[in-house]
Coordinates of C-alpha atoms and ligand atoms in Angstrom, one line a residue:
Chain A
M595 CA 26.5 1.5 17.8
F596 CA 30.2 1.2 18.3
K597 CA 30.1 -2.2 16.6
K598 CA 28.1 -0.8 13.7
I599 CA 30.9 1.6 12.9
A600 CA 33.9 -0.5 14.0
I601 CA 33.1 -3.6 12.0
P602 CA 33.0 -1.9 8.5
I603 CA 36.1 0.1 9.3
F604 CA 37.9 -3.0 10.4
A605 CA 36.8 -4.7 7.2
L606 CA 38.1 -1.8 5.2
V607 CA 41.5 -1.7 6.9
L608 CA 41.8 -5.5 6.4
F609 CA 40.9 -5.0 2.7
G610 CA 43.6 -2.3 2.3
V611 CA 46.3 -4.5 4.0
F612 CA 45.3 -7.5 1.8
W613 CA 45.6 -5.3 -1.3
E614 CA 49.0 -3.9 -0.3
F615 CA 50.2 -7.4 0.5
L616 CA 48.9 -8.8 -2.9
V617 CA 50.8 -6.1 -4.9
W618 CA 53.9 -6.6 -2.8
V619 CA 53.9 -10.4 -3.0
N620 CA 53.4 -10.4 -6.8
G621 CA 55.8 -7.5 -7.4
W622 CA 53.3 -5.7 -9.6
P623 CA 54.5 -2.4 -11.0
N624 CA 52.1 0.5 -10.3
Y625 CA 50.8 0.7 -13.9
K626 CA 49.5 -2.8 -13.5
M627 CA 48.1 -2.4 -10.0
A628 CA 48.7 0.6 -7.8
S629 CA 49.0 -0.2 -4.1
P630 CA 47.3 1.7 -1.3
S631 CA 50.6 3.3 -0.3
D632 CA 50.9 4.8 -3.8
L633 CA 47.4 6.3 -3.6
W634 CA 47.9 8.7 -0.7
P635 CA 50.7 10.7 -2.4
A636 CA 48.5 11.0 -5.5
F637 CA 45.6 12.3 -3.4
W638 CA 47.8 14.8 -1.6
K639 CA 49.4 16.1 -4.8
F640 CA 46.0 16.8 -6.4
R641 CA 44.0 17.5 -3.3
W642 CA 42.5 20.8 -4.5
L643 CA 41.6 19.3 -7.8
F644 CA 40.0 16.3 -6.1
L645 CA 37.8 18.7 -4.0
E646 CA 36.9 20.9 -7.0
Y647 CA 36.2 18.2 -9.5
G648 CA 34.6 16.0 -6.8
W649 CA 32.1 18.8 -6.2
D650 CA 31.4 19.0 -10.0
T651 CA 30.7 15.3 -10.2
L652 CA 28.6 15.4 -7.0
W653 CA 26.3 18.2 -7.9
R654 CA 25.7 17.1 -11.4
T655 CA 24.9 13.6 -10.2
V656 CA 22.5 14.9 -7.6
V657 CA 20.7 17.3 -10.0
G658 CA 20.4 14.4 -12.5
L659 CA 19.0 12.2 -9.8
L660 CA 16.5 14.7 -8.6
L661 CA 15.3 15.1 -12.2
A662 CA 15.0 11.3 -12.5
V663 CA 13.0 11.2 -9.3
V664 CA 10.5 13.9 -10.5
V665 CA 10.1 12.5 -14.0
G666 CA 10.3 8.8 -12.9
V667 CA 7.6 9.4 -10.3
L668 CA 5.4 11.1 -12.8
I669 CA 5.8 8.4 -15.4
G670 CA 5.3 5.8 -12.7
M671 CA 2.1 7.5 -11.6
V672 CA 0.7 7.6 -15.2
M673 CA 1.6 4.0 -15.7
G674 CA 0.4 3.0 -12.3
F675 CA -3.0 4.5 -12.6
S676 CA -3.9 3.8 -16.2
R677 CA -3.7 0.3 -17.7
T678 CA -3.7 1.7 -21.2
M679 CA -0.8 4.0 -20.5
R680 CA 1.1 1.2 -18.9
D681 CA 0.6 -1.0 -21.9
A682 CA 1.6 1.8 -24.2
L683 CA 4.6 3.1 -22.3
Y684 CA 6.2 -0.1 -21.0
P685 CA 7.7 -1.5 -24.2
L686 CA 9.0 2.0 -25.0
L687 CA 10.7 2.3 -21.7
V688 CA 12.1 -1.2 -21.7
G689 CA 13.6 -0.6 -25.2
F690 CA 15.1 2.7 -24.2
N691 CA 16.6 1.2 -21.0
A692 CA 18.1 -1.6 -23.0
I693 CA 20.3 0.7 -25.1
P694 CA 23.8 0.7 -23.6
K695 CA 24.2 4.2 -22.2
A696 CA 27.8 4.3 -23.4
T697 CA 26.5 4.6 -26.9
V698 CA 24.1 7.4 -25.9
V699 CA 26.9 9.5 -24.4
P700 CA 28.6 10.6 -27.6
I701 CA 25.2 11.2 -29.2
I702 CA 24.2 13.5 -26.4
A703 CA 27.6 15.2 -26.4
L704 CA 27.1 15.9 -30.1
M705 CA 23.5 17.0 -29.8
F706 CA 24.2 19.6 -27.1
V707 CA 27.8 20.3 -28.0
G708 CA 29.6 22.6 -25.5
Q709 CA 26.8 22.5 -22.9
H710 CA 28.8 20.4 -20.5
D711 CA 26.8 20.7 -17.3
F712 CA 23.5 20.1 -19.2
N713 CA 25.0 17.0 -21.0
T714 CA 26.3 15.5 -17.9
I715 CA 23.1 16.0 -15.9
L716 CA 21.0 14.7 -18.9
I717 CA 23.0 11.4 -19.0
A718 CA 22.7 11.0 -15.2
F719 CA 19.0 11.5 -15.5
L720 CA 18.5 9.2 -18.6
I721 CA 20.3 6.4 -17.0
S722 CA 18.6 6.5 -13.6
F723 CA 14.9 7.3 -14.1
F724 CA 13.9 3.9 -15.3
P725 CA 14.0 1.9 -12.1
I726 CA 12.2 4.7 -10.3
A727 CA 9.4 4.8 -12.9
V728 CA 9.0 1.0 -12.9
S729 CA 9.0 0.7 -9.1
V730 CA 6.4 3.5 -8.6
S731 CA 4.2 2.1 -11.3
I732 CA 4.3 -1.4 -9.9
G733 CA 3.7 -0.1 -6.4
L734 CA 0.7 1.8 -7.5
S735 CA -0.8 -0.8 -9.7
T736 CA -0.5 -3.5 -7.1
L737 CA -2.3 -1.5 -4.4
E738 CA -4.9 -3.8 -3.0
P739 CA -8.4 -2.5 -3.9
E740 CA -9.4 -2.5 -0.2
Y741 CA -6.8 0.2 0.5
R742 CA -8.4 2.3 -2.1
D743 CA -11.9 1.5 -0.9
I744 CA -11.4 2.6 2.7
L745 CA -11.1 6.2 1.4
A746 CA -13.1 5.8 -1.8
S747 CA -16.1 4.7 0.1
L748 CA -16.1 8.0 2.0
G749 CA -16.1 9.9 -1.3
A750 CA -12.4 10.9 -1.3
S751 CA -10.9 12.1 -4.6
K752 CA -8.3 10.1 -6.5
L753 CA -5.7 12.7 -5.5
T754 CA -6.5 12.4 -1.8
I755 CA -6.2 8.6 -2.1
F756 CA -2.9 9.0 -3.8
W757 CA -1.5 11.3 -1.1
K758 CA -2.8 9.5 1.9
I759 CA -2.5 5.9 0.8
A760 CA -0.9 5.1 -2.6
L761 CA 2.1 7.3 -2.2
P762 CA 3.2 6.4 1.3
K763 CA 2.5 2.7 0.6
T764 CA 4.8 2.9 -2.4
L765 CA 7.7 4.6 -0.5
P766 CA 9.6 1.4 0.4
E767 CA 9.6 0.3 -3.3
F768 CA 10.6 3.8 -4.3
F769 CA 13.6 3.9 -2.0
G770 CA 14.6 0.4 -3.1
A771 CA 14.7 1.8 -6.7
L772 CA 16.4 5.0 -5.6
K773 CA 19.3 3.0 -4.2
V774 CA 19.8 1.5 -7.6
A775 CA 19.2 4.8 -9.3
V776 CA 21.8 6.7 -7.3
T777 CA 24.5 4.4 -8.4
L778 CA 23.4 4.5 -12.0
A779 CA 23.2 8.3 -12.0
F780 CA 26.8 8.3 -10.7
I781 CA 27.9 6.0 -13.5
G782 CA 26.2 8.3 -16.0
T783 CA 27.9 11.4 -14.8
N784 CA 31.3 9.8 -15.0
L785 CA 30.7 8.3 -18.4
M786 CA 30.0 11.8 -19.8
E787 CA 32.9 13.4 -17.9
I788 CA 35.4 10.8 -19.2
V789 CA 34.1 10.8 -22.8
E790 CA 33.5 14.5 -23.3
P791 CA 36.5 16.8 -23.3
H792 CA 35.1 19.4 -21.0
G793 CA 37.8 19.5 -18.4
R794 CA 35.7 19.2 -15.2
G795 CA 34.6 16.5 -12.8
L796 CA 36.4 13.4 -11.4
G797 CA 35.9 11.7 -14.8
H798 CA 38.1 14.3 -16.3
L799 CA 40.7 13.9 -13.6
F800 CA 40.7 10.2 -14.4
D801 CA 41.2 10.9 -18.1
S802 CA 44.1 13.3 -17.5
G803 CA 45.7 10.6 -15.3
K804 CA 45.4 8.3 -18.3
I805 CA 46.9 10.8 -20.7
S806 CA 49.9 11.6 -18.5
A807 CA 50.3 7.9 -17.5
D808 CA 49.9 8.8 -13.9
Y809 CA 48.6 5.4 -12.8
P810 CA 48.4 6.1 -9.1
L811 CA 46.2 9.1 -9.9
M812 CA 43.8 6.9 -11.9
F813 CA 43.5 4.5 -9.0
A814 CA 43.1 7.4 -6.6
V815 CA 40.2 8.7 -8.7
L816 CA 38.6 5.3 -8.5
I817 CA 38.8 5.3 -4.8
A818 CA 37.4 8.8 -4.6
L819 CA 34.5 7.7 -6.8
A820 CA 33.9 4.8 -4.5
I821 CA 33.9 7.0 -1.4
M822 CA 31.5 9.4 -3.1
G823 CA 29.2 6.5 -4.2
I824 CA 29.1 5.2 -0.7
M825 CA 28.2 8.7 0.6
L826 CA 25.4 9.1 -1.8
Y827 CA 24.1 5.7 -1.1
Y828 CA 24.0 6.2 2.6
V829 CA 22.3 9.6 2.2
V830 CA 19.5 7.6 0.4
V831 CA 19.5 5.0 3.2
A832 CA 19.1 7.8 5.8
L833 CA 16.2 9.4 3.8
E834 CA 14.6 5.9 3.6
K835 CA 14.9 5.6 7.4
V836 CA 13.1 8.9 7.9
F837 CA 10.4 8.5 5.3
A838 CA 9.8 4.7 5.1
G839 CA 11.3 3.5 8.3
W840 CA 7.9 2.0 9.2
A841 CA 8.4 -0.6 6.5
E842 CA 11.4 -2.0 8.4
R843 CA 10.4 -5.1 10.4
S844 CA 12.0 -5.3 13.8
P845 CA 14.2 -8.4 13.9
T846 CA 12.5 -11.3 15.5
Chain B
M292 CA -39.6 -14.0 -3.8
P293 CA -39.9 -17.1 -1.7
D294 CA -41.7 -17.5 1.6
H295 CA -41.2 -14.2 3.2
T296 CA -43.6 -11.3 3.3
W297 CA -42.3 -7.9 4.2
G298 CA -43.8 -6.6 7.5
D299 CA -45.7 -3.4 7.1
A300 CA -43.5 -1.5 9.5
W301 CA -40.6 -2.1 7.2
V302 CA -42.1 -0.5 4.2
S303 CA -42.3 2.9 5.9
D304 CA -38.8 3.5 7.1
K305 CA -36.3 1.6 5.1
L306 CA -32.9 3.1 5.4
I307 CA -31.3 0.7 3.0
E308 CA -33.2 -0.4 0.0
I309 CA -32.1 -2.6 -2.9
K310 CA -34.6 -3.0 -5.7
G311 CA -34.2 -5.5 -8.5
V312 CA -30.4 -5.1 -8.7
K313 CA -28.6 -6.9 -11.6
H314 CA -24.9 -6.7 -12.1
A315 CA -22.4 -8.4 -14.3
Y316 CA -18.6 -8.1 -14.4
Q317 CA -16.9 -7.8 -17.8
T318 CA -14.2 -10.5 -18.0
G319 CA -11.9 -11.9 -20.6
D320 CA -14.5 -14.5 -21.5
G321 CA -17.5 -12.3 -21.7
P322 CA -19.8 -10.9 -19.1
L323 CA -20.1 -12.7 -15.8
P324 CA -23.5 -12.2 -14.2
V325 CA -23.1 -11.9 -10.5
L326 CA -26.3 -10.4 -9.1
D327 CA -29.6 -11.1 -10.7
G328 CA -32.7 -9.5 -9.3
L329 CA -31.6 -8.8 -5.7
E330 CA -34.2 -7.5 -3.3
M331 CA -33.4 -6.4 0.2
S332 CA -34.2 -3.6 2.7
V333 CA -33.1 -2.7 6.1
P334 CA -35.0 -0.4 8.5
E335 CA -33.3 2.4 10.4
G336 CA -31.4 0.9 13.2
G337 CA -31.7 -2.6 11.8
F338 CA -28.8 -5.0 11.4
C339 CA -29.1 -7.4 8.5
A340 CA -26.8 -10.3 7.9
V341 CA -26.2 -11.6 4.3
V342 CA -25.1 -15.2 3.9
G343 CA -24.6 -17.2 0.7
P344 CA -22.2 -19.5 -1.1
S345 CA -18.7 -18.4 -1.7
G346 CA -18.3 -16.2 -4.8
C347 CA -22.0 -15.6 -5.2
G348 CA -21.6 -11.8 -5.2
K349 CA -21.8 -10.7 -1.5
S350 CA -18.8 -8.4 -1.8
T351 CA -20.2 -7.0 -5.0
L352 CA -23.4 -6.2 -3.1
T353 CA -21.4 -4.2 -0.5
R354 CA -19.6 -2.3 -3.2
L355 CA -23.0 -1.4 -4.7
V356 CA -24.4 -0.2 -1.4
A357 CA -21.3 1.8 -0.7
G358 CA -21.7 3.5 -4.1
L359 CA -18.3 2.2 -5.3
M360 CA -19.9 0.7 -8.3
K361 CA -23.2 1.3 -10.2
P362 CA -25.5 -1.7 -10.8
D363 CA -26.3 -2.5 -14.4
E364 CA -29.9 -2.6 -13.6
G365 CA -32.1 -1.8 -10.6
E366 CA -31.7 0.7 -7.8
V367 CA -29.9 1.2 -4.5
W368 CA -31.4 3.6 -2.1
L369 CA -29.9 4.9 1.2
Q370 CA -31.8 7.2 3.5
G371 CA -34.4 8.0 0.9
E372 CA -31.8 9.0 -1.7
R373 CA -30.8 7.0 -4.8
V374 CA -27.1 6.0 -4.5
T375 CA -25.0 7.4 -7.4
G376 CA -21.6 7.5 -5.7
P377 CA -19.8 7.1 -2.4
K378 CA -21.3 8.9 0.6
S379 CA -19.6 10.0 3.8
T380 CA -22.5 8.7 5.8
V381 CA -21.3 5.2 5.1
G382 CA -18.7 3.3 7.0
M383 CA -17.0 0.1 5.7
A384 CA -14.8 -2.6 7.2
F385 CA -13.4 -5.6 5.3
Q386 CA -12.1 -9.1 6.0
N387 CA -8.6 -7.7 5.6
P388 CA -8.3 -4.9 8.3
V389 CA -6.2 -2.8 5.8
L390 CA -4.6 -0.6 8.5
L391 CA -1.9 1.8 7.2
E392 CA 1.4 0.6 8.4
W393 CA 3.0 4.1 8.6
R394 CA 0.4 5.4 11.0
S395 CA -0.2 4.6 14.6
I396 CA -3.4 2.9 15.6
L397 CA -4.9 6.2 16.8
Q398 CA -4.0 7.9 13.5
N399 CA -5.4 5.0 11.6
V400 CA -8.7 5.3 13.4
M401 CA -8.8 9.0 12.8
L402 CA -8.2 8.6 9.0
P403 CA -11.9 9.0 7.9
L404 CA -12.1 12.3 9.9
E405 CA -9.5 13.7 7.5
I406 CA -11.8 13.1 4.6
V407 CA -15.3 13.5 5.9
P408 CA -16.3 17.1 6.7
T409 CA -16.8 17.3 10.4
R410 CA -17.6 20.0 12.9
M411 CA -15.5 18.3 15.6
S412 CA -12.4 20.1 16.8
K413 CA -9.1 18.2 16.5
R414 CA -9.1 17.6 20.2
D415 CA -12.6 16.2 20.1
Q416 CA -11.7 14.0 17.1
E417 CA -8.8 12.5 19.0
A418 CA -11.0 12.1 22.2
R419 CA -13.6 10.3 20.1
A420 CA -11.0 7.9 18.5
R421 CA -9.5 7.2 21.9
H422 CA -13.0 6.5 23.3
L423 CA -13.8 4.1 20.5
L424 CA -10.5 2.2 21.0
T425 CA -11.3 1.9 24.7
L426 CA -14.8 0.7 23.9
V427 CA -13.4 -2.2 21.8
G428 CA -10.7 -3.0 24.4
L429 CA -7.7 -1.4 22.7
D430 CA -6.8 1.2 25.3
G431 CA -3.1 1.3 25.7
F432 CA -2.5 0.5 22.1
E433 CA -3.2 3.9 20.6
D434 CA 0.4 4.7 19.8
K435 CA 1.4 1.2 18.6
R436 CA 1.9 0.4 14.9
P437 CA -0.5 -2.1 13.2
S438 CA 2.3 -4.7 12.9
E439 CA 2.5 -4.8 16.7
L440 CA -1.1 -5.9 17.0
S441 CA -2.6 -9.4 16.7
G442 CA -5.1 -10.1 13.9
G443 CA -8.1 -9.7 16.3
M444 CA -6.8 -6.4 17.6
R445 CA -6.2 -5.1 14.1
Q446 CA -9.8 -6.0 13.2
R447 CA -11.0 -4.1 16.3
A448 CA -9.0 -1.1 15.2
S449 CA -10.5 -1.4 11.7
L450 CA -14.0 -1.5 13.3
C451 CA -13.2 1.7 15.2
R452 CA -12.1 3.4 11.9
S453 CA -15.3 2.4 10.2
I454 CA -17.5 4.1 12.8
V455 CA -15.3 7.1 13.9
H456 CA -17.2 9.5 11.6
K457 CA -20.5 8.4 13.0
P458 CA -21.8 6.8 9.8
D459 CA -25.5 6.1 9.5
V460 CA -24.9 3.0 7.5
L461 CA -22.2 0.5 8.4
I462 CA -21.2 -2.2 5.9
L463 CA -19.1 -5.1 7.2
D464 CA -17.7 -7.5 4.6
E465 CA -16.7 -10.7 6.6
P466 CA -14.8 -8.6 9.1
F467 CA -14.3 -11.6 11.4
G468 CA -13.8 -14.2 8.7
A469 CA -10.1 -14.6 9.2
L470 CA -10.2 -14.9 13.0
D471 CA -10.1 -17.9 15.2
A472 CA -13.4 -19.0 16.9
F473 CA -12.7 -17.5 20.3
T474 CA -11.5 -14.2 19.0
R475 CA -14.5 -14.1 16.8
E476 CA -17.0 -14.7 19.7
D477 CA -15.2 -12.0 21.6
L478 CA -15.7 -9.6 18.8
W479 CA -19.4 -10.5 18.4
Q480 CA -19.9 -9.3 22.0
T481 CA -17.8 -6.2 21.2
M482 CA -20.0 -5.6 18.3
H483 CA -23.2 -5.6 20.5
K484 CA -21.4 -3.2 22.9
V485 CA -20.6 -0.8 20.0
K486 CA -24.1 -1.0 18.6
A487 CA -25.6 -0.1 22.0
E488 CA -23.5 3.0 22.2
E489 CA -23.2 4.0 18.5
P490 CA -26.5 3.4 16.8
F491 CA -26.2 2.5 13.1
T492 CA -28.0 0.6 10.4
G493 CA -25.9 -2.3 9.4
V494 CA -25.3 -4.9 6.7
L495 CA -23.0 -7.7 7.7
I496 CA -21.7 -10.2 5.1
T497 CA -20.6 -13.4 6.8
H498 CA -20.2 -17.1 6.1
D499 CA -20.8 -18.0 9.8
L500 CA -24.4 -18.8 10.4
R501 CA -24.1 -18.6 14.2
E502 CA -22.5 -15.1 13.7
S503 CA -25.5 -14.1 11.5
I504 CA -28.1 -14.9 14.1
F505 CA -26.0 -13.7 17.0
L506 CA -25.5 -10.3 15.5
A507 CA -28.3 -9.5 13.2
D508 CA -32.1 -9.1 13.4
Q509 CA -32.6 -10.4 9.9
V510 CA -30.7 -12.9 7.9
I511 CA -30.8 -12.9 4.1
V512 CA -29.7 -16.0 2.2
L513 CA -28.5 -15.4 -1.3
S514 CA -28.6 -18.0 -4.0
G515 CA -25.5 -19.2 -5.8
R516 CA -24.1 -17.0 -8.6
P517 CA -25.8 -15.1 -10.1
A518 CA -27.2 -14.2 -6.7
R519 CA -30.8 -13.3 -5.9
T520 CA -32.6 -13.1 -2.6
Q521 CA -33.4 -16.7 -1.8
Y522 CA -34.6 -16.6 1.7
V523 CA -35.2 -14.1 4.5
M524 CA -35.4 -14.9 8.2
D525 CA -36.3 -12.7 11.1
V526 CA -34.0 -13.6 14.0
H527 CA -35.8 -14.6 17.1
L528 CA -33.1 -13.2 19.4
K529 CA -33.5 -9.5 20.2
G530 CA -31.2 -6.7 21.5
E531 CA -28.0 -7.5 23.2
R532 CA -27.4 -11.2 23.4
D533 CA -25.2 -13.6 25.2
L534 CA -23.5 -16.6 23.8
D535 CA -25.6 -19.2 25.7
Q536 CA -28.6 -18.1 23.6
L537 CA -26.9 -19.7 20.6
Y538 CA -27.5 -23.1 22.2
T539 CA -31.2 -23.0 22.8
P540 CA -33.6 -25.1 20.8
E541 CA -35.0 -22.0 18.9
S542 CA -31.5 -21.1 17.8
A543 CA -30.7 -24.7 16.8
E544 CA -33.8 -24.6 14.7
A545 CA -33.0 -21.3 13.1
L546 CA -29.5 -22.5 12.3
N547 CA -30.9 -25.7 10.8
I548 CA -33.1 -23.7 8.5
L549 CA -30.3 -21.5 7.4
R550 CA -28.0 -24.5 6.9
H551 CA -30.6 -26.0 4.7
Q552 CA -31.0 -22.8 2.7
I553 CA -27.3 -22.6 2.1
K554 CA -27.4 -26.2 0.8
V555 CA -30.1 -25.2 -1.6
A556 CA -28.1 -22.2 -2.7
Q557 CA -25.1 -24.4 -3.3
G558 CA -27.3 -26.7 -5.4
R559 CA -26.8 -29.6 -2.9
A560 CA -30.5 -29.8 -1.9
E561 CA -33.4 -29.9 -4.3
T562 CA -36.1 -27.7 -2.9
D563 CA -36.3 -25.0 -0.2
E564 CA -39.8 -26.2 0.9
A565 CA -38.7 -28.9 3.3
A566 CA -37.2 -26.8 6.0
A567 CA -39.5 -23.8 5.8
Ligands
LIG1346 N1 -13.5 -7.0 -10.5 C1 -14.0 -8.1 -10.9 N2 -13.9 -8.5 -12.2 C2 -14.4 -9.6 -12.6 N3 -15.0 -10.5 -11.9 C3 -15.1 -10.3 -10.6 C4 -14.6 -9.1 -10.0 N4 -14.9 -9.1 -8.7 C5 -15.5 -10.2 -8.4 N5 -15.6 -11.0 -9.6 C6 -16.3 -12.2 -9.7 O1 -17.6 -12.1 -9.2 C7 -18.1 -13.1 -8.4 C8 -18.6 -12.6 -7.1 O2 -17.5 -11.9 -6.4 P1 -17.7 -11.4 -5.0 O3 -16.4 -10.9 -4.5 O4 -18.8 -10.5 -4.9 O5 -18.1 -12.8 -4.2 P2 -18.4 -13.0 -2.7 O6 -19.7 -13.5 -2.5 O7 -18.0 -11.8 -1.9 O8 -17.4 -14.2 -2.4 P3 -16.6 -14.6 -1.0 O9 -17.7 -15.2 -0.2 O10 -15.6 -15.6 -1.4 O11 -16.1 -13.4 -0.4 C9 -16.9 -14.0 -8.3 O12 -17.1 -15.2 -9.1 C10 -15.7 -13.3 -8.7 O13 -14.8 -14.1 -9.5
LIG1347 MG1 -16.4 -11.4 -0.5

């Protein structure tokens, strides 16, 4: 347990030292590459903004992600259970997913002008539901017929089979996709916060750092985003342990 | 029908009855006839083994009996009722034990009780599941995960699950097919033990002829695809058996006949007269 925490922390410290060293050796000015020692003052100076805006970014990401989970699972169910629906929806989804989301951001911002929270959540959702829908549909459609038959032969309804077998059996794939989705949702939130002038969220703090040429602040935002991303990711990992821990093979 | 005449006693109390069943699968290159005029019946408490060439339609037959599919033509009857859909009085086990990885062995065995309406209390249900696990030699493994069990043990658990709701009809589709010879023989004896304690009417699909005469009281040989009933043999062994009985002259003769019938079914022998 000690090792499990100590090793990543040691790696992080090592990384920080190496970074500081690199900046120092090359004599980079802080607009080219800020060093870790520049970051702390930037954090401290804007500590309340970091907390406030960090919260904005966090809750919008989480709400967008929850939406993506609900809609993604529903679409995945529809595609997983019906071949026709799969054939119909798949190209549509792939095409939609292929559009770079940076181009969608200004369109959404225009469509729902002024509704900042809604815009941000919408983008987080749009960018992250795809992997969830695909993984759930694949999980369901590749369910071996025998798994269905053990309950179907007793006269169980489709819904019962879904609850007792198909859903739990898809959970490992679902969490795999959720790990991807959480990162994507986070990207979506920040894209919108940076592009849209709505004055909230870490994306906005980054933008104001750019405007006022406060380079250490911009780097500090990046670090804050990284920390938040790690947090979200590990929340998903913890949930996975609880709900799909059975899928983890003990090391042999 | 070839050289078998149905005994009179059989006509009166057939628990499973299959009459002139035809079935074809719709595939990319047109319909694939799988069953063609299948006849078969099993009396109450009987245990019937079905053998036949690979891919001839044995699993299809089990799905029809279980009501998971409807035949194109012909009728399937269980307990005097025409089968139109799945029934909770049927239990099924497959070659793949399909245990649910997220449940303990005990919870896996109890799964059918969550579907089938039962008058048993929760406590009785658990007691029954534990009793069955003990019966097949899995006591002490109730709380283990399926991945912690060997293939033979998983198959034992799967067998418990298929009978936990006291089905009248038990359908086994090559349940021992993937196991090594020793484990398989072990499970045959377990099967007799289970049958003695939990009466059921059974259909066993198998590709092991020794298994068919060791477990069943009647063996049906299906022809190659599309399958029809090619040959029916009443097994000379009765009741609980022991493995030595497989090596008597009578058994050798029965096995020879069956082996010949399989050859005929595979199209490797010309007639089915010679051995009969
Ligand atoms: N869902 C399906 N769609 C189309 N064809 C199928 C389907 N299921 C089975 N078949 C075909 O029907 C034939 C009979 O299949 P079935 O599974 O009943 O054979 P089997 O006798 O159980 O074979 P085995 O001994 O290998 O288990 C096979 O040729 C198979 O390819
Ligand atoms: Mg089969």
